[in-house]
Amino acid sequence: MEAFKEYLSGIENEEHRSKLREVLAWVKNTFPTLETKIAWNQPMFTDHGTFILGFSASKAHFAISPEAHTITVFSDDIAKAGYTRGSNLFRIKWDEEVNYNLLERMIQYNLDDKKDCATFWRK
């Protein structure tokens, strides 16, 4: 989590910073083999050099990006959770609950689907 310390310190709202810190810690504790890094000014989790999940913070929400393919696979689940989405990410408003079950399934899906992936992004 040391890799995310500077990024988190840049989030002015303490409640937002705390919530994102909690989510990032949950990912690391649930999937301890994932590597942490900052790339494109975003906290990211990787596995054997391939992208698994990224995060970004804004004023109204934080976004989780598991890649467009995974967003498509989980599109119905994202909608059922009440989150809005784009083609590469979904958004959780700061006052919304985090659906950790959905997040866990997405991460596990990426780990399984990309286990033989030799590139950072899916091709």
Coordinates of N, CA, C and O in Angstrom, one line a residue:
M1 N 0.8 -1.2 0.0 CA 0.0 0.0 0.0 C 0.9 1.3 0.0 O 0.3 2.3 -0.2
E2 N 2.1 1.1 0.3 CA 3.0 2.3 0.2 C 3.0 3.0 -1.1 O 3.1 4.2 -1.2
A3 N 2.8 2.2 -2.2 CA 2.8 2.7 -3.5 C 1.7 3.7 -3.7 O 1.8 4.6 -4.6
F4 N 0.6 3.6 -2.9 CA -0.6 4.5 -3.1 C -0.6 5.7 -2.1 O -1.5 6.5 -2.2
K5 N 0.4 5.8 -1.3 CA 0.4 6.8 -0.2 C 0.3 8.2 -0.8 O -0.5 9.0 -0.3
E6 N 1.2 8.5 -1.7 CA 1.2 9.9 -2.3 C -0.1 10.2 -3.0 O -0.6 11.3 -2.9
Y7 N -0.6 9.2 -3.8 CA -1.8 9.4 -4.5 C -3.0 9.7 -3.6 O -3.7 10.7 -3.8
L8 N -3.1 8.9 -2.5 CA -4.2 9.2 -1.5 C -4.0 10.5 -0.8 O -5.0 11.2 -0.6
S9 N -2.8 10.9 -0.6 CA -2.6 12.2 0.1 C -3.1 13.4 -0.8 O -3.4 14.5 -0.2
G10 N -3.2 13.2 -2.1 CA -3.7 14.2 -3.0 C -5.2 14.4 -3.0 O -5.8 15.3 -3.6
I11 N -6.0 13.5 -2.3 CA -7.4 13.6 -2.2 C -7.7 14.4 -1.0 O -7.5 14.1 0.1
E12 N -8.3 15.6 -1.3 CA -8.4 16.6 -0.2 C -9.5 16.2 0.8 O -9.3 16.4 2.0
N13 N -10.6 15.7 0.4 CA -11.7 15.3 1.3 C -11.3 14.1 2.1 O -11.0 13.0 1.5
E14 N -11.1 14.2 3.4 CA -10.7 13.1 4.3 C -11.6 11.9 4.2 O -11.1 10.8 4.2
E15 N -12.9 12.1 4.1 CA -13.8 10.9 4.0 C -13.6 10.2 2.7 O -13.6 9.0 2.7
H16 N -13.4 10.9 1.6 CA -13.2 10.3 0.3 C -11.8 9.5 0.4 O -11.7 8.4 -0.1
R17 N -10.8 10.2 0.9 CA -9.5 9.6 1.0 C -9.6 8.3 1.8 O -9.0 7.2 1.4
S18 N -10.3 8.3 2.9 CA -10.4 7.2 3.8 C -11.2 6.0 3.1 O -10.8 4.9 3.2
K19 N -12.2 6.4 2.4 CA -13.0 5.3 1.7 C -12.2 4.7 0.6 O -12.2 3.4 0.5
L20 N -11.5 5.4 -0.2 CA -10.7 4.8 -1.2 C -9.5 4.0 -0.6 O -9.2 2.9 -1.1
R21 N -8.9 4.5 0.5 CA -7.9 3.8 1.1 C -8.4 2.4 1.6 O -7.8 1.4 1.5
E22 N -9.6 2.4 2.1 CA -10.3 1.2 2.6 C -10.5 0.2 1.5 O -10.2 -1.0 1.6
V23 N -10.9 0.7 0.3 CA -11.2 -0.2 -0.8 C -9.9 -0.7 -1.4 O -9.8 -1.9 -1.7
L24 N -8.9 0.1 -1.5 CA -7.6 -0.4 -2.0 C -7.0 -1.4 -1.0 O -6.4 -2.4 -1.4
A25 N -7.1 -1.2 0.3 CA -6.6 -2.1 1.3 C -7.4 -3.5 1.2 O -6.8 -4.5 1.3
W26 N -8.7 -3.4 1.0 CA -9.5 -4.6 0.8 C -9.0 -5.4 -0.4 O -8.8 -6.6 -0.3
V27 N -8.7 -4.7 -1.5 CA -8.2 -5.5 -2.7 C -6.9 -6.2 -2.3 O -6.7 -7.4 -2.6
K28 N -6.0 -5.4 -1.7 CA -4.7 -6.0 -1.4 C -4.8 -7.1 -0.4 O -4.1 -8.1 -0.5
N29 N -5.7 -7.0 0.6 CA -5.8 -8.1 1.6 C -6.5 -9.3 1.0 O -6.2 -10.4 1.4
T30 N -7.5 -9.1 0.1 CA -8.2 -10.2 -0.5 C -7.4 -10.9 -1.5 O -7.5 -12.1 -1.7
F31 N -6.6 -10.1 -2.2 CA -5.7 -10.7 -3.3 C -4.3 -10.3 -3.0 O -3.7 -9.4 -3.7
P32 N -3.6 -10.9 -2.0 CA -2.3 -10.4 -1.6 C -1.2 -10.6 -2.6 O -0.2 -10.0 -2.5
T33 N -1.4 -11.5 -3.6 CA -0.4 -11.6 -4.6 C -0.4 -10.6 -5.7 O 0.6 -10.5 -6.5
L34 N -1.4 -9.7 -5.7 CA -1.4 -8.6 -6.7 C -0.3 -7.6 -6.4 O -0.1 -7.3 -5.3
E35 N 0.3 -7.1 -7.5 CA 1.3 -6.1 -7.3 C 0.6 -4.7 -7.4 O -0.4 -4.6 -8.1
T36 N 1.2 -3.8 -6.6 CA 0.6 -2.4 -6.6 C 1.6 -1.5 -7.4 O 2.8 -1.6 -7.3
K37 N 1.0 -0.5 -8.1 CA 1.8 0.5 -8.7 C 0.9 1.7 -9.1 O -0.3 1.6 -9.1
I38 N 1.6 2.8 -9.3 CA 0.9 4.0 -9.9 C 1.3 4.1 -11.3 O 2.5 4.1 -11.6
A39 N 0.3 4.2 -12.2 CA 0.6 4.4 -13.6 C -0.5 5.3 -14.2 O -1.7 5.1 -13.8
W40 N -0.1 6.2 -15.0 CA -1.1 7.2 -15.6 C -1.8 7.9 -14.4 O -3.0 8.2 -14.4
N41 N -1.0 8.1 -13.4 CA -1.5 8.8 -12.1 C -2.7 8.1 -11.5 O -3.6 8.8 -10.9
Q42 N -2.7 6.8 -11.5 CA -3.8 6.0 -10.9 C -3.2 4.8 -10.2 O -2.3 4.2 -10.7
P43 N -3.9 4.5 -9.0 CA -3.5 3.3 -8.4 C -3.9 2.1 -9.2 O -5.1 2.1 -9.7
M44 N -3.0 1.1 -9.4 CA -3.3 0.0 -10.2 C -2.9 -1.3 -9.5 O -1.9 -1.3 -8.7
F45 N -3.5 -2.4 -9.8 CA -3.1 -3.7 -9.4 C -2.8 -4.5 -10.6 O -3.6 -4.5 -11.6
T46 N -1.7 -5.2 -10.6 CA -1.3 -6.0 -11.7 C -0.9 -7.4 -11.2 O -0.8 -7.7 -10.0
D47 N -0.9 -8.3 -12.2 CA -0.5 -9.7 -11.9 C 0.4 -10.2 -13.1 O 0.0 -10.1 -14.2
H48 N 1.6 -10.7 -12.8 CA 2.6 -11.1 -13.7 C 2.7 -10.1 -14.9 O 2.8 -10.5 -16.1
G49 N 2.7 -8.8 -14.6 CA 2.9 -7.8 -15.6 C 1.7 -7.4 -16.4 O 1.8 -6.6 -17.4
T50 N 0.5 -8.0 -16.1 CA -0.7 -7.6 -16.8 C -1.7 -6.9 -15.9 O -1.7 -7.1 -14.7
F51 N -2.4 -5.9 -16.5 CA -3.3 -5.1 -15.8 C -4.5 -5.9 -15.3 O -5.1 -6.7 -16.0
I52 N -4.8 -5.7 -14.0 CA -6.0 -6.4 -13.4 C -7.1 -5.3 -13.1 O -8.2 -5.5 -13.4
L53 N -6.7 -4.2 -12.5 CA -7.7 -3.3 -12.0 C -7.0 -1.9 -11.7 O -5.9 -1.9 -11.2
G54 N -7.7 -0.8 -12.0 CA -7.2 0.5 -11.7 C -8.3 1.3 -11.1 O -9.5 1.0 -11.2
F55 N -7.9 2.4 -10.4 CA -8.8 3.3 -9.7 C -8.5 4.7 -10.0 O -7.4 5.1 -10.3
S56 N -9.5 5.5 -10.0 CA -9.3 7.0 -10.1 C -10.4 7.7 -9.2 O -11.5 7.2 -9.0
A57 N -10.0 8.8 -8.7 CA -10.9 9.6 -7.8 C -11.3 10.9 -8.5 O -10.5 11.5 -9.2
S58 N -12.6 11.3 -8.3 CA -13.0 12.6 -8.8 C -13.9 13.2 -7.6 O -14.0 12.6 -6.6
K59 N -14.4 14.4 -7.9 CA -15.2 15.1 -6.9 C -16.4 14.3 -6.4 O -16.7 14.2 -5.2
A60 N -17.1 13.7 -7.4 CA -18.4 13.1 -7.1 C -18.3 11.6 -6.8 O -19.3 11.0 -6.3
H61 N -17.3 10.9 -7.2 CA -17.2 9.5 -7.2 C -15.7 9.0 -7.3 O -14.8 9.8 -7.6
F62 N -15.6 7.7 -7.2 CA -14.3 7.1 -7.6 C -14.7 6.1 -8.6 O -15.8 5.6 -8.7
A63 N -13.8 5.8 -9.5 CA -14.0 4.9 -10.6 C -13.1 3.7 -10.5 O -12.0 3.8 -10.0
I64 N -13.6 2.6 -11.0 CA -12.9 1.3 -11.0 C -12.9 0.8 -12.4 O -13.9 0.7 -13.1
S65 N -11.7 0.6 -12.9 CA -11.5 0.2 -14.3 C -10.9 -1.2 -14.3 O -9.7 -1.4 -14.0
P66 N -11.6 -2.2 -14.7 CA -11.1 -3.6 -14.9 C -10.9 -3.9 -16.4 O -10.7 -5.1 -16.7
E67 N -10.9 -3.0 -17.3 CA -10.8 -3.1 -18.7 C -12.2 -3.2 -19.4 O -13.1 -3.7 -18.7
A68 N -12.3 -2.8 -20.6 CA -13.6 -2.8 -21.3 C -14.2 -4.2 -21.4 O -15.4 -4.4 -21.2
H69 N -13.4 -5.2 -21.6 CA -14.0 -6.6 -21.8 C -14.7 -7.0 -20.5 O -15.8 -7.5 -20.5
T70 N -14.1 -6.7 -19.4 CA -14.7 -7.1 -18.1 C -15.9 -6.3 -17.8 O -16.9 -6.8 -17.2
I71 N -15.9 -5.0 -18.1 CA -17.1 -4.2 -18.0 C -18.2 -4.8 -18.8 O -19.4 -4.9 -18.3
T72 N -18.0 -5.3 -20.0 CA -19.0 -5.9 -20.8 C -19.5 -7.1 -20.2 O -20.7 -7.4 -20.1
V73 N -18.6 -8.0 -19.7 CA -19.0 -9.3 -19.0 C -19.9 -9.0 -17.8 O -20.9 -9.7 -17.6
F74 N -19.6 -8.0 -17.0 CA -20.3 -7.7 -15.8 C -21.3 -6.6 -15.9 O -21.8 -6.1 -14.9
S75 N -21.7 -6.2 -17.1 CA -22.5 -5.0 -17.3 C -23.8 -5.1 -16.5 O -24.3 -4.1 -15.9
D76 N -24.5 -6.2 -16.6 CA -25.8 -6.4 -15.9 C -25.6 -6.3 -14.4 O -26.4 -5.7 -13.7
D77 N -24.5 -6.9 -13.9 CA -24.2 -6.9 -12.4 C -23.9 -5.4 -12.0 O -24.3 -5.0 -10.8
I78 N -23.2 -4.7 -12.8 CA -22.9 -3.3 -12.5 C -24.2 -2.5 -12.4 O -24.4 -1.7 -11.4
A79 N -25.1 -2.7 -13.3 CA -26.4 -2.0 -13.3 C -27.2 -2.4 -12.1 O -27.8 -1.5 -11.4
K80 N -27.2 -3.7 -11.8 CA -28.0 -4.2 -10.6 C -27.5 -3.6 -9.3 O -28.2 -3.4 -8.3
A81 N -26.2 -3.3 -9.3 CA -25.5 -2.7 -8.1 C -25.9 -1.2 -8.0 O -25.6 -0.6 -6.9
G82 N -26.4 -0.7 -9.0 CA -26.8 0.7 -9.0 C -25.7 1.7 -9.4 O -25.8 2.9 -9.2
Y83 N -24.6 1.2 -10.0 CA -23.5 2.0 -10.4 C -23.7 2.4 -11.9 O -24.3 1.7 -12.7
T84 N -23.1 3.6 -12.2 CA -23.1 4.0 -13.6 C -21.8 3.5 -14.2 O -20.8 3.2 -13.5
R85 N -21.8 3.4 -15.5 CA -20.5 2.8 -16.2 C -20.2 3.6 -17.5 O -21.1 4.2 -18.1
G86 N -19.0 3.5 -17.8 CA -18.5 3.9 -19.2 C -18.1 2.6 -19.9 O -18.3 1.5 -19.4
S87 N -17.4 2.8 -20.9 CA -16.9 1.6 -21.7 C -15.8 0.8 -21.0 O -15.6 -0.4 -21.2
N88 N -15.0 1.6 -20.2 CA -13.8 1.0 -19.5 C -13.9 0.9 -18.0 O -13.0 0.5 -17.3
L89 N -15.0 1.5 -17.4 CA -15.0 1.7 -16.0 C -16.4 1.8 -15.5 O -17.3 2.0 -16.2
F90 N -16.5 1.6 -14.1 CA -17.8 2.0 -13.5 C -17.5 2.9 -12.3 O -16.4 2.9 -11.8
R91 N -18.5 3.6 -11.9 CA -18.4 4.7 -10.9 C -19.2 4.3 -9.6 O -20.3 3.9 -9.7
I92 N -18.5 4.6 -8.5 CA -19.2 4.5 -7.2 C -19.2 5.8 -6.6 O -18.1 6.4 -6.3
K93 N -20.4 6.4 -6.3 CA -20.4 7.7 -5.6 C -19.9 7.5 -4.2 O -20.0 6.5 -3.6
W94 N -19.3 8.6 -3.7 CA -18.7 8.5 -2.4 C -19.6 8.1 -1.3 O -19.2 7.5 -0.3
D95 N -20.9 8.4 -1.5 CA -21.9 8.0 -0.4 C -22.5 6.6 -0.7 O -23.4 6.2 0.1
E96 N -22.1 5.9 -1.7 CA -22.7 4.6 -2.0 C -21.9 3.5 -1.3 O -20.7 3.7 -1.1
E97 N -22.5 2.4 -1.1 CA -21.9 1.2 -0.5 C -21.0 0.6 -1.6 O -21.5 0.6 -2.8
V98 N -19.9 0.0 -1.3 CA -19.1 -0.7 -2.2 C -19.6 -2.2 -2.2 O -19.7 -2.8 -1.2
N99 N -19.9 -2.7 -3.4 CA -20.4 -4.1 -3.6 C -19.1 -4.9 -3.7 O -18.6 -5.1 -4.8
Y100 N -18.6 -5.3 -2.5 CA -17.3 -6.1 -2.5 C -17.4 -7.5 -3.2 O -16.5 -8.0 -3.8
N101 N -18.6 -8.0 -3.2 CA -18.8 -9.3 -3.9 C -18.6 -9.1 -5.4 O -17.9 -9.9 -6.0
L102 N -19.2 -8.1 -5.9 CA -19.0 -7.8 -7.4 C -17.5 -7.5 -7.7 O -17.0 -8.0 -8.6
L103 N -16.9 -6.7 -6.8 CA -15.5 -6.4 -7.1 C -14.6 -7.6 -7.0 O -13.8 -7.8 -7.9
E104 N -14.9 -8.5 -6.1 CA -14.1 -9.7 -6.0 C -14.3 -10.6 -7.2 O -13.3 -11.2 -7.7
R105 N -15.5 -10.7 -7.7 CA -15.8 -11.5 -8.9 C -15.1 -11.0 -10.1 O -14.6 -11.7 -10.9
M106 N -15.1 -9.6 -10.2 CA -14.4 -9.0 -11.4 C -12.9 -9.3 -11.3 O -12.3 -9.6 -12.3
I107 N -12.3 -9.1 -10.2 CA -10.9 -9.3 -10.0 C -10.5 -10.8 -10.3 O -9.6 -11.1 -11.1
Q108 N -11.3 -11.7 -9.7 CA -11.0 -13.1 -10.0 C -11.2 -13.4 -11.4 O -10.4 -14.2 -12.0
Y109 N -12.2 -12.9 -12.1 CA -12.4 -13.1 -13.5 C -11.2 -12.6 -14.3 O -10.7 -13.4 -15.2
N110 N -10.7 -11.4 -14.0 CA -9.5 -11.0 -14.7 C -8.3 -11.8 -14.5 O -7.5 -12.1 -15.4
L111 N -8.1 -12.3 -13.2 CA -7.0 -13.2 -12.9 C -7.1 -14.5 -13.7 O -6.1 -14.9 -14.3
D112 N -8.3 -15.0 -13.7 CA -8.5 -16.3 -14.5 C -8.3 -16.1 -16.0 O -7.7 -16.9 -16.7
D113 N -9.0 -15.1 -16.5 CA -9.0 -14.8 -17.9 C -7.7 -14.4 -18.5 O -7.4 -14.7 -19.6
K114 N -6.9 -13.7 -17.7 CA -5.6 -13.2 -18.1 C -4.4 -14.0 -17.6 O -3.3 -13.6 -17.7
K115 N -4.6 -15.2 -17.1 CA -3.5 -16.0 -16.5 C -2.4 -16.3 -17.5 O -1.3 -16.4 -17.1
D116 N -2.7 -16.4 -18.8 CA -1.7 -16.6 -19.8 C -1.4 -15.4 -20.7 O -0.7 -15.5 -21.7
C117 N -1.9 -14.3 -20.2 CA -1.7 -13.0 -21.0 C -0.3 -12.5 -20.8 O 0.2 -12.5 -19.7
A118 N 0.4 -12.2 -21.9 CA 1.8 -11.8 -21.9 C 1.9 -10.3 -22.1 O 3.0 -9.8 -22.2
T119 N 0.8 -9.6 -22.2 CA 0.8 -8.1 -22.4 C 0.1 -7.4 -21.3 O -0.6 -8.0 -20.5
F120 N 0.4 -6.1 -21.1 CA -0.3 -5.4 -20.1 C -1.8 -5.3 -20.2 O -2.5 -5.5 -19.3
W121 N -2.2 -5.0 -21.5 CA -3.7 -4.9 -21.8 C -4.0 -6.2 -22.6 O -3.2 -6.7 -23.3
R122 N -5.3 -6.5 -22.6 CA -5.8 -7.6 -23.4 C -5.7 -7.2 -24.9 O -5.7 -6.0 -25.2
K123 N -5.5 -8.1 -25.7 CA -5.4 -7.8 -27.2 C -6.7 -8.2 -27.8 O -7.4 -9.1 -27.4

